[in-house]
Short mmCIF file of C-alpha atoms and ligand atoms in Angstrom, two decimals:
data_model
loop_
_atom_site.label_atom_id
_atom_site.label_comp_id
_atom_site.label_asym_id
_atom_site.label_seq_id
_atom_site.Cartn_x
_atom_site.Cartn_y
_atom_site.Cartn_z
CA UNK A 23 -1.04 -14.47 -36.33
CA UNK A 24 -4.90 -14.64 -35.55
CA UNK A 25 -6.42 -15.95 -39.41
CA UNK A 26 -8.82 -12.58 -39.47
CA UNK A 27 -5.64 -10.08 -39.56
CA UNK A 28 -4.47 -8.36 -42.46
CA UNK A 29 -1.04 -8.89 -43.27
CA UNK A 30 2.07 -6.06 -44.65
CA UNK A 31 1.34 -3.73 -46.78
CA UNK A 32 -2.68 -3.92 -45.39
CA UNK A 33 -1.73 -4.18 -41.95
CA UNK A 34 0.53 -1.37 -41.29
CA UNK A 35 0.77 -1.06 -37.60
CA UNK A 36 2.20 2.08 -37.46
CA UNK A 37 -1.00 3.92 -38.92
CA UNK A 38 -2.67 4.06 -35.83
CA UNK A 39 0.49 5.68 -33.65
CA UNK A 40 1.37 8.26 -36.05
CA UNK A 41 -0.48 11.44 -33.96
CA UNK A 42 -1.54 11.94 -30.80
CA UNK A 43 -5.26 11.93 -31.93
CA UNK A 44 -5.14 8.32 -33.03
CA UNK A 45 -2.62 6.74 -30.00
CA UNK A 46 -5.45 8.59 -27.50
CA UNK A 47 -8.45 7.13 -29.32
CA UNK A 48 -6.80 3.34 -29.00
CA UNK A 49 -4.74 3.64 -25.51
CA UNK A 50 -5.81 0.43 -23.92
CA UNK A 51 -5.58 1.50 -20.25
CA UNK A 52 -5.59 5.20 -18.65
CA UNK A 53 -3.85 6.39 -15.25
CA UNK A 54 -5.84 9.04 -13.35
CA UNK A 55 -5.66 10.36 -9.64
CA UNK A 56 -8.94 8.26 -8.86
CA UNK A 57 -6.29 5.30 -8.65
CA UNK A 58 -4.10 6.41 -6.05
CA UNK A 59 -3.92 5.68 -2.61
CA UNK A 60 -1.24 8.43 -0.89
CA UNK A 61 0.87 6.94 2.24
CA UNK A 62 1.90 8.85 4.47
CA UNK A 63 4.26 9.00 8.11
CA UNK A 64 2.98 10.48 11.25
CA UNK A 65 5.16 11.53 13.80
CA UNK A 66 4.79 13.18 17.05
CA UNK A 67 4.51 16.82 18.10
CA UNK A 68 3.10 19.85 16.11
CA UNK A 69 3.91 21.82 13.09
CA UNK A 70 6.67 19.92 11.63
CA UNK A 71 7.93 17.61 9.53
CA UNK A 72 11.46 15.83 8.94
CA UNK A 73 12.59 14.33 5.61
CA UNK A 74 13.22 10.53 5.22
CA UNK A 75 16.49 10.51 3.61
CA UNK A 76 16.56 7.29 1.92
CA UNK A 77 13.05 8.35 -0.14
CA UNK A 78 14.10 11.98 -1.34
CA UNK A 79 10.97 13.88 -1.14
CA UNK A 80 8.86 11.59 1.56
CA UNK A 81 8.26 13.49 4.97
CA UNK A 82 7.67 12.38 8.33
CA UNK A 83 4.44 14.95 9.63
CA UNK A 84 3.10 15.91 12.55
CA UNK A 85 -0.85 14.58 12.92
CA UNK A 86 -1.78 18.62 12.43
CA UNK A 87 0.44 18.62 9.06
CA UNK A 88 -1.25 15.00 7.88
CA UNK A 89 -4.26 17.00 8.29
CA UNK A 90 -2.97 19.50 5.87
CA UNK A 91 -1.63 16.99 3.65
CA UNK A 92 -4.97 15.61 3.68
CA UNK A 93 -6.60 18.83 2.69
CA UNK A 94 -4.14 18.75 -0.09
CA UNK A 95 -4.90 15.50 -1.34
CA UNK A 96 -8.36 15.78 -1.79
CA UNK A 97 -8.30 18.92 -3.46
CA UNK A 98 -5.92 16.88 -5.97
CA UNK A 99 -8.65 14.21 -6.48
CA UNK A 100 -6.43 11.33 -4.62
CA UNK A 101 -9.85 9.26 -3.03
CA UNK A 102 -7.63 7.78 -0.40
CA UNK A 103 -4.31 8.53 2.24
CA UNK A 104 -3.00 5.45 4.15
CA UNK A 105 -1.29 6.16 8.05
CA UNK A 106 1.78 5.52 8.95
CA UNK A 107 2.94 5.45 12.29
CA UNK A 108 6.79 6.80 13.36
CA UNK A 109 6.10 5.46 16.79
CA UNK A 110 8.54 6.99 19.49
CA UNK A 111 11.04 4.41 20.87
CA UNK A 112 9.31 4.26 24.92
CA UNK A 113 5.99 3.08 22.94
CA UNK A 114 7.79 -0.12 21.52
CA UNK A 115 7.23 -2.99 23.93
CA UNK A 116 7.55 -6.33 24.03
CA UNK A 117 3.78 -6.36 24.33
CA UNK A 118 2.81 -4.21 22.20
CA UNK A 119 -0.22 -2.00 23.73
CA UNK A 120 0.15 1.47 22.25
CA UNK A 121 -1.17 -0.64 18.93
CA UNK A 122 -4.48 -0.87 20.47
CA UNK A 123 -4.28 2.74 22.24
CA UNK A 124 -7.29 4.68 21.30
CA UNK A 125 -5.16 7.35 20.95
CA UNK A 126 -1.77 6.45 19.19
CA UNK A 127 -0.82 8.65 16.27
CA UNK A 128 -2.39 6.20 13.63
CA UNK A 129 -6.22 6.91 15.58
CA UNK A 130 -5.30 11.07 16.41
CA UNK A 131 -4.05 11.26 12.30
CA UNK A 132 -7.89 9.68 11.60
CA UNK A 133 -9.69 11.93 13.50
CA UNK A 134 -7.54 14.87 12.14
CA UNK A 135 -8.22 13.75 9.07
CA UNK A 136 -11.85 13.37 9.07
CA UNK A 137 -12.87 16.78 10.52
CA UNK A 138 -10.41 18.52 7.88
CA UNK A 139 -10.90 16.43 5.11
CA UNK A 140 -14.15 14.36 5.47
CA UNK A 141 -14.35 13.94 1.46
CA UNK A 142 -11.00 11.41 1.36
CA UNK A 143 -11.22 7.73 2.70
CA UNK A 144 -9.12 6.90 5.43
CA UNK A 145 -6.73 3.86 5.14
CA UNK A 146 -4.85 2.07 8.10
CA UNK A 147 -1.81 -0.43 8.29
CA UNK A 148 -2.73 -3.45 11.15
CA UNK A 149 0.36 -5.00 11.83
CA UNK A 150 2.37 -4.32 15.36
CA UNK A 151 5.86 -3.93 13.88
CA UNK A 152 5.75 0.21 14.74
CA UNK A 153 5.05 -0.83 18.16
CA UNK A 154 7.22 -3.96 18.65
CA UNK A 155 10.46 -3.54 20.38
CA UNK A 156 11.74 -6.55 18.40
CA UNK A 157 10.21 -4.81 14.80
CA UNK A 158 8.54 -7.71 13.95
CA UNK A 159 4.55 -7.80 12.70
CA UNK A 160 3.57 -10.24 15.58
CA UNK A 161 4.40 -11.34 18.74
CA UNK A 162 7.92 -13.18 19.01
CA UNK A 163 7.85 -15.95 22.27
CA UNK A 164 11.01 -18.07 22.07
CA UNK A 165 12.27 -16.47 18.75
CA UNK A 166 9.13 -17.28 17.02
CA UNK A 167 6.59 -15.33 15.69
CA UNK A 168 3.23 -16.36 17.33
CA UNK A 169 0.17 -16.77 14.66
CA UNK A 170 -2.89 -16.70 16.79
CA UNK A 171 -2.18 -14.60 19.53
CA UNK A 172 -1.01 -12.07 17.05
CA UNK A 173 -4.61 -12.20 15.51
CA UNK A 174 -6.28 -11.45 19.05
CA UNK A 175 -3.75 -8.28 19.20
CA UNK A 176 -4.98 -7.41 15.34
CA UNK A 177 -8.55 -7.41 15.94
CA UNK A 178 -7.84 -5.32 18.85
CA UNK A 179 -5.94 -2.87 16.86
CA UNK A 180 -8.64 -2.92 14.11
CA UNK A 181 -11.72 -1.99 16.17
CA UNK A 182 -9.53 1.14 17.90
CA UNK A 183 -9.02 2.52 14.16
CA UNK A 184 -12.90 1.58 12.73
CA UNK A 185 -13.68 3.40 16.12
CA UNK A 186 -11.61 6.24 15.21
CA UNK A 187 -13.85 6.37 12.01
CA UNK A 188 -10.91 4.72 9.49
CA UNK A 189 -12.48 3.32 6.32
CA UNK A 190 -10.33 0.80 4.82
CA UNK A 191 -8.51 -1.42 7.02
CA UNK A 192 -5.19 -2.97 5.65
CA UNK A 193 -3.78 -6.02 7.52
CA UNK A 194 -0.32 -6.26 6.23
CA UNK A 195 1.01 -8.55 8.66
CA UNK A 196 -0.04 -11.82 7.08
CA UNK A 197 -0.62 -13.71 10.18
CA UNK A 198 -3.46 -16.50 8.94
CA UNK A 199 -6.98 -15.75 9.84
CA UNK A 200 -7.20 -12.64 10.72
CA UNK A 201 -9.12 -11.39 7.98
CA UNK A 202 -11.91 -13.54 9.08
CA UNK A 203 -11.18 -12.62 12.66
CA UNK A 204 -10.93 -9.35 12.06
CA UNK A 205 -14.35 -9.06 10.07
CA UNK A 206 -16.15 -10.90 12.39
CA UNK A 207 -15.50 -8.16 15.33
CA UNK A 208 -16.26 -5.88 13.43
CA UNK A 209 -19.62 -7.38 12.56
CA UNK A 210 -20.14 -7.74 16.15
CA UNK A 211 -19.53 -4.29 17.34
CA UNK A 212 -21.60 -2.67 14.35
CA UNK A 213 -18.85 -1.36 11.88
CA UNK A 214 -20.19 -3.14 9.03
CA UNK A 215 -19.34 -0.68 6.84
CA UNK A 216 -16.24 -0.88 7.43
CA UNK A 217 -13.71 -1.96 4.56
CA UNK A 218 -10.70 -4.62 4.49
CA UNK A 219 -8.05 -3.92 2.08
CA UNK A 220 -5.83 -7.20 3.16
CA UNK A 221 -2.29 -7.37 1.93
CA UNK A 222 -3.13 -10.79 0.92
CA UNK A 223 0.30 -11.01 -1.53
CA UNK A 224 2.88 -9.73 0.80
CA UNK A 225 6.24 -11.17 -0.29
CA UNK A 226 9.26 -10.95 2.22
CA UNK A 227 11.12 -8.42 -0.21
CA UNK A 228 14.43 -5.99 0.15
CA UNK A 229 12.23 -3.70 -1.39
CA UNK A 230 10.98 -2.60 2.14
CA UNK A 231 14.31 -0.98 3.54
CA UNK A 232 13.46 2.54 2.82
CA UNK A 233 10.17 2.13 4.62
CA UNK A 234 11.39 0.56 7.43
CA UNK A 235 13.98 3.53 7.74
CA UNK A 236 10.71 5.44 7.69
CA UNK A 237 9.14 4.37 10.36
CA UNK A 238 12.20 3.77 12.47
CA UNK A 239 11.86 -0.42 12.24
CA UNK A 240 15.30 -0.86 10.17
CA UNK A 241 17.62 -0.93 13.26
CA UNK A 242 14.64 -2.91 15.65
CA UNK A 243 14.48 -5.77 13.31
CA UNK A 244 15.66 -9.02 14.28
CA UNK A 245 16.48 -11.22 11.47
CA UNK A 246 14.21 -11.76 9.12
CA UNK A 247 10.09 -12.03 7.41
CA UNK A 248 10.77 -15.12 5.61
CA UNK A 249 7.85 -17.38 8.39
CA UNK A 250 5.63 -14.83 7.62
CA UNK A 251 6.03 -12.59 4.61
CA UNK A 252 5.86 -14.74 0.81
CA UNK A 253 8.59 -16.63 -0.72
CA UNK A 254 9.32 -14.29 -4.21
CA UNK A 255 9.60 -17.51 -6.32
CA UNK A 256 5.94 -18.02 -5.62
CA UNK A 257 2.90 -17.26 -7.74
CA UNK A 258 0.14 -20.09 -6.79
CA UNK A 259 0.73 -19.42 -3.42
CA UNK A 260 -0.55 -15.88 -3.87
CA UNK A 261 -3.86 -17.21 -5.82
CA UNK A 262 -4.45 -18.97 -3.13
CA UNK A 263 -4.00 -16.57 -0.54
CA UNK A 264 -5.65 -14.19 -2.41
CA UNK A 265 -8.72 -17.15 -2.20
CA UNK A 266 -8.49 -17.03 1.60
CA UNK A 267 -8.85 -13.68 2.33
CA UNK A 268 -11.88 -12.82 0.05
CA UNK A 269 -13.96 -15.93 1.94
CA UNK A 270 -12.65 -14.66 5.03
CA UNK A 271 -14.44 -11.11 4.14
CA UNK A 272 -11.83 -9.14 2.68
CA UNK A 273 -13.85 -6.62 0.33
CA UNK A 274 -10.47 -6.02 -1.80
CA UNK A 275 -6.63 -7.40 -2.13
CA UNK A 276 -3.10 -6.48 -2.68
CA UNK A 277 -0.10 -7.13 -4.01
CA UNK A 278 3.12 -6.00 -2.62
CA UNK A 279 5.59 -5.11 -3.44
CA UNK A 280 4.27 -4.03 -7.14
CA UNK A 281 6.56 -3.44 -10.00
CA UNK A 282 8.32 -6.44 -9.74
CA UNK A 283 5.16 -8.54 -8.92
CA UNK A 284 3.39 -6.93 -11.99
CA UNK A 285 2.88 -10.97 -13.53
CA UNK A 286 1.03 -11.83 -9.71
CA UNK A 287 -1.45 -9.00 -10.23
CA UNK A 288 -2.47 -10.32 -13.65
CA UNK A 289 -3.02 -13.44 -12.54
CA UNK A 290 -5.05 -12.04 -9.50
CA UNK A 291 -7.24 -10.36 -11.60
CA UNK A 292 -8.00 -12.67 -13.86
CA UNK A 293 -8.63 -15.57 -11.57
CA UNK A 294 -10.73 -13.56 -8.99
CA UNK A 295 -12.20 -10.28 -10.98
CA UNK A 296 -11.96 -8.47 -7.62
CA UNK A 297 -10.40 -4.82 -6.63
CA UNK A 298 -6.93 -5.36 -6.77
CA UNK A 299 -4.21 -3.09 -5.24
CA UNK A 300 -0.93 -2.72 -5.44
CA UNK A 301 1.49 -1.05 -3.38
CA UNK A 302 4.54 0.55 -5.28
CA UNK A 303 6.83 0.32 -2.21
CA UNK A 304 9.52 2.75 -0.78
CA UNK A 305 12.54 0.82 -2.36
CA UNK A 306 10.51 1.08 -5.61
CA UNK A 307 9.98 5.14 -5.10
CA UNK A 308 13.82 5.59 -3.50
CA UNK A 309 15.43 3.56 -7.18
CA UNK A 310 13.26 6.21 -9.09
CA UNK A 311 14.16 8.99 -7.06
CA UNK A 312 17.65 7.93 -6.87
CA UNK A 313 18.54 7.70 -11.05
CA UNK A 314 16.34 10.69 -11.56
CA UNK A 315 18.36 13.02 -9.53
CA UNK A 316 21.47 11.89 -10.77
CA UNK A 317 19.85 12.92 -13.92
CA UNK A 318 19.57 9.05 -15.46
CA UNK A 319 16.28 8.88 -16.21
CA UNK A 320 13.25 11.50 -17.12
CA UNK A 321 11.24 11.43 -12.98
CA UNK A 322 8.43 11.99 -14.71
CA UNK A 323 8.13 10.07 -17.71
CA UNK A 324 9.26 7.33 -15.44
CA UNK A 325 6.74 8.05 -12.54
CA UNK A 326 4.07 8.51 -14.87
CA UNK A 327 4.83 4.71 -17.07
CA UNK A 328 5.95 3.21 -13.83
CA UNK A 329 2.04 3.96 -12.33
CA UNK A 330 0.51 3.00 -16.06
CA UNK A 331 2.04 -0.14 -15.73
CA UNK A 332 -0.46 -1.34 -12.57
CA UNK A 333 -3.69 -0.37 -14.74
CA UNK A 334 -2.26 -2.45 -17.60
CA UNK A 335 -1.63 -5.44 -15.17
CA UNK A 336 -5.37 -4.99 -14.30
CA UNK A 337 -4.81 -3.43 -11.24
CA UNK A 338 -7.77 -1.26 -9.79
CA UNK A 339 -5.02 0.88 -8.08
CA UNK A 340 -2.15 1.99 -6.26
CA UNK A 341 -0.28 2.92 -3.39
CA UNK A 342 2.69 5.36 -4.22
CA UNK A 343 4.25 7.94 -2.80
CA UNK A 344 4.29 9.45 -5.74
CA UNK A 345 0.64 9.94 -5.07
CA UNK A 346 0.38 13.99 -5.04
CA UNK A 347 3.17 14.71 -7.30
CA UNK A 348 1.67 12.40 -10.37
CA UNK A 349 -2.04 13.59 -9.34
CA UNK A 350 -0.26 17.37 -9.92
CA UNK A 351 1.18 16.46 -13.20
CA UNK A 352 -2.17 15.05 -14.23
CA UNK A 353 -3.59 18.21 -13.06
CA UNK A 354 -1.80 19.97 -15.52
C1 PBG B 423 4.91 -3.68 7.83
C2 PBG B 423 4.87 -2.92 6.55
C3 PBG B 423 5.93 -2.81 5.66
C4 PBG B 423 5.52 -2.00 4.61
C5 PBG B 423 4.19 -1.64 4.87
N1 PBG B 423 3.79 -2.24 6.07
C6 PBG B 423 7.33 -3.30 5.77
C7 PBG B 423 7.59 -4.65 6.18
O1 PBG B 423 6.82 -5.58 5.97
O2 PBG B 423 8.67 -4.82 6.77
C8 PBG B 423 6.39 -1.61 3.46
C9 PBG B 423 5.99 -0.45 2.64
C10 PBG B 423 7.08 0.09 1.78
O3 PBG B 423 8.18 -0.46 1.67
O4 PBG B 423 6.82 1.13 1.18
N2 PBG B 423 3.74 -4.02 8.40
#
């Protein structure tokens, strides 16, 4: 115990939980709607959605719906929605090109979004798993997945969306230099403004299957992450990642997947001091979902302690898909 103190009876830890009054005054770390980043699946056609059934709740929407959803967002206080693609199965090719199309569903959902909603920032995944017949995030020649080649598709993909008018752009394919490749195109084509989010801490997790059921990449996938994606009994690994992508222009970082990485985004922010994200993934949302509605646990006490738990880890924020319904409860 530190020398200055007091011990039992002076010390009585208790006295400062015993009302509400006194817990609020000395609560550490507060969860509020500006720490939310909402992601959400596009889909083709108009006026419609269809359900995702392995994340109860999560919709698959049409870009005039994401609009919508936008509308809804911001009106909730949520600063930021993250696209999605659910890219049809004739635009998955072995080489890719609906990735860089200036009008895929990722750059139509942008534009959408910016003339309904121009108050919330607009977040993109860069990766070419939606678009890959072979669901992986880069190019695969000979069974292997190709680094820099890859990158040259990334940057590609990267200018269509800053062109589109995204604002954060989040490479989650963790393919080596393309944060620095990325930034520098964009320097050269005049979208400095332009923000990097980079998964920097991706680990190769089974916490991804409900996503990939999402987005249609579950039953494309051909073996495995594992060259790519983080070994999960790393933690230097990810400091020095982290490293990496902030000299390479990265303006803030992520961990991923989130609750069980909680101990990597301490270290992150306390090493670096810069914004650090981290996404609560779909296998996170779908065990939540899953024992609430078999009536195991309280959805949203658990929602609500599971998002508390980033701030305290010294997150900046998080992607959920719990993103409206927590920004709601918080609403009152
Ligand atoms: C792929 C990508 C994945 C997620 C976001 N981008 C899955 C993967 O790496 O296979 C997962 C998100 C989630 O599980 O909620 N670029």
């Amino acid at each position: 115990m530190h020398p200055t103190f007091a011990s039992f009876p002076k010390a009585r830890m208790r006295r400062m939980r015993q009302n509400a009054q006194l817990r609020a005054m000395v609560r550490e770390n507060i969860f509020t709607p500006d720490d939310l980043i909402w992601p959400v699946f596009v889909m083709k056609g108009s006026d419609n959605e269809t359900p995702v059934p392995s994340m109860p709740g999560v919709v698959r929407r049409t870009v005039d719906r994401i609009a919508k959803a936008a509308i809804e967002a911001q009106a909730l206080g949520i600063p930021a929605i993250c696209l999605f693609p659910y890219t049809s199965q004739e635009d998955r090719t072995e080489d890719c090109a609906e990735a860089w199309s200036p009008n895929n569903l990722t750059n139509q959902a942008i534009r959408a979004i910016k003339s309904a909603a121009p108050d919330i920032a607009v977040m993109t995944d860069i990766a070419l798993d939606p678009y890959n017949i072979n669901g992986h995030d880069g190019f695969v020649e000979n069974g292997e997945i190709v680094n820099d080649r890859t990158v040259e598709a990334l940057v590609k993909m990267a200018l269509c969306q800053a062109e589109a008018g995204a604002d954060i752009l989040g490479p989650s394919d963790m393919m080596d230099g393309r944060i620095g490749a990325i930034r520098s195109a964009l320097e050269s084509e005049h979208y400095q403004n332009v923000t990097i989010l980079s998964y920097a801490a991706k680990y190769a997790s089974g916490f991804y299957g409900p996503f990939r059921d999402a987005v249609g990449a579950s039953a494309a996938l051909t073996g495995d992450k594992k060259t790519y994606q983080m070994d999960p009994g790393n933690s230097d690994e990810a400091l020095r990642l982290v490293a990496r992508d902030i000299r390479e222009g990265a303006d803030m970082v992520m961990v991923k997947p989130g609750m069980p990485y909680l101990d990597i985004c301490r270290r992150v922010k306390d090493q670096f001091g810069v914004p650090t994200f981290a996404y609560q993934v779909s296998g996170e949302y779908a065990m939540i979902m899953a024992a609430s509605q078999n009536g195991w646990l309280d959805h949203d006490a658990v929602m609500m302690e599971s998002l508390l738990a980033f701030k305290r880890a010294g997150c900046d924020g998080v992607l959920s898909y719990f993103a409206p319904a927590a920004a709601k409860l918080l609403q009152g």
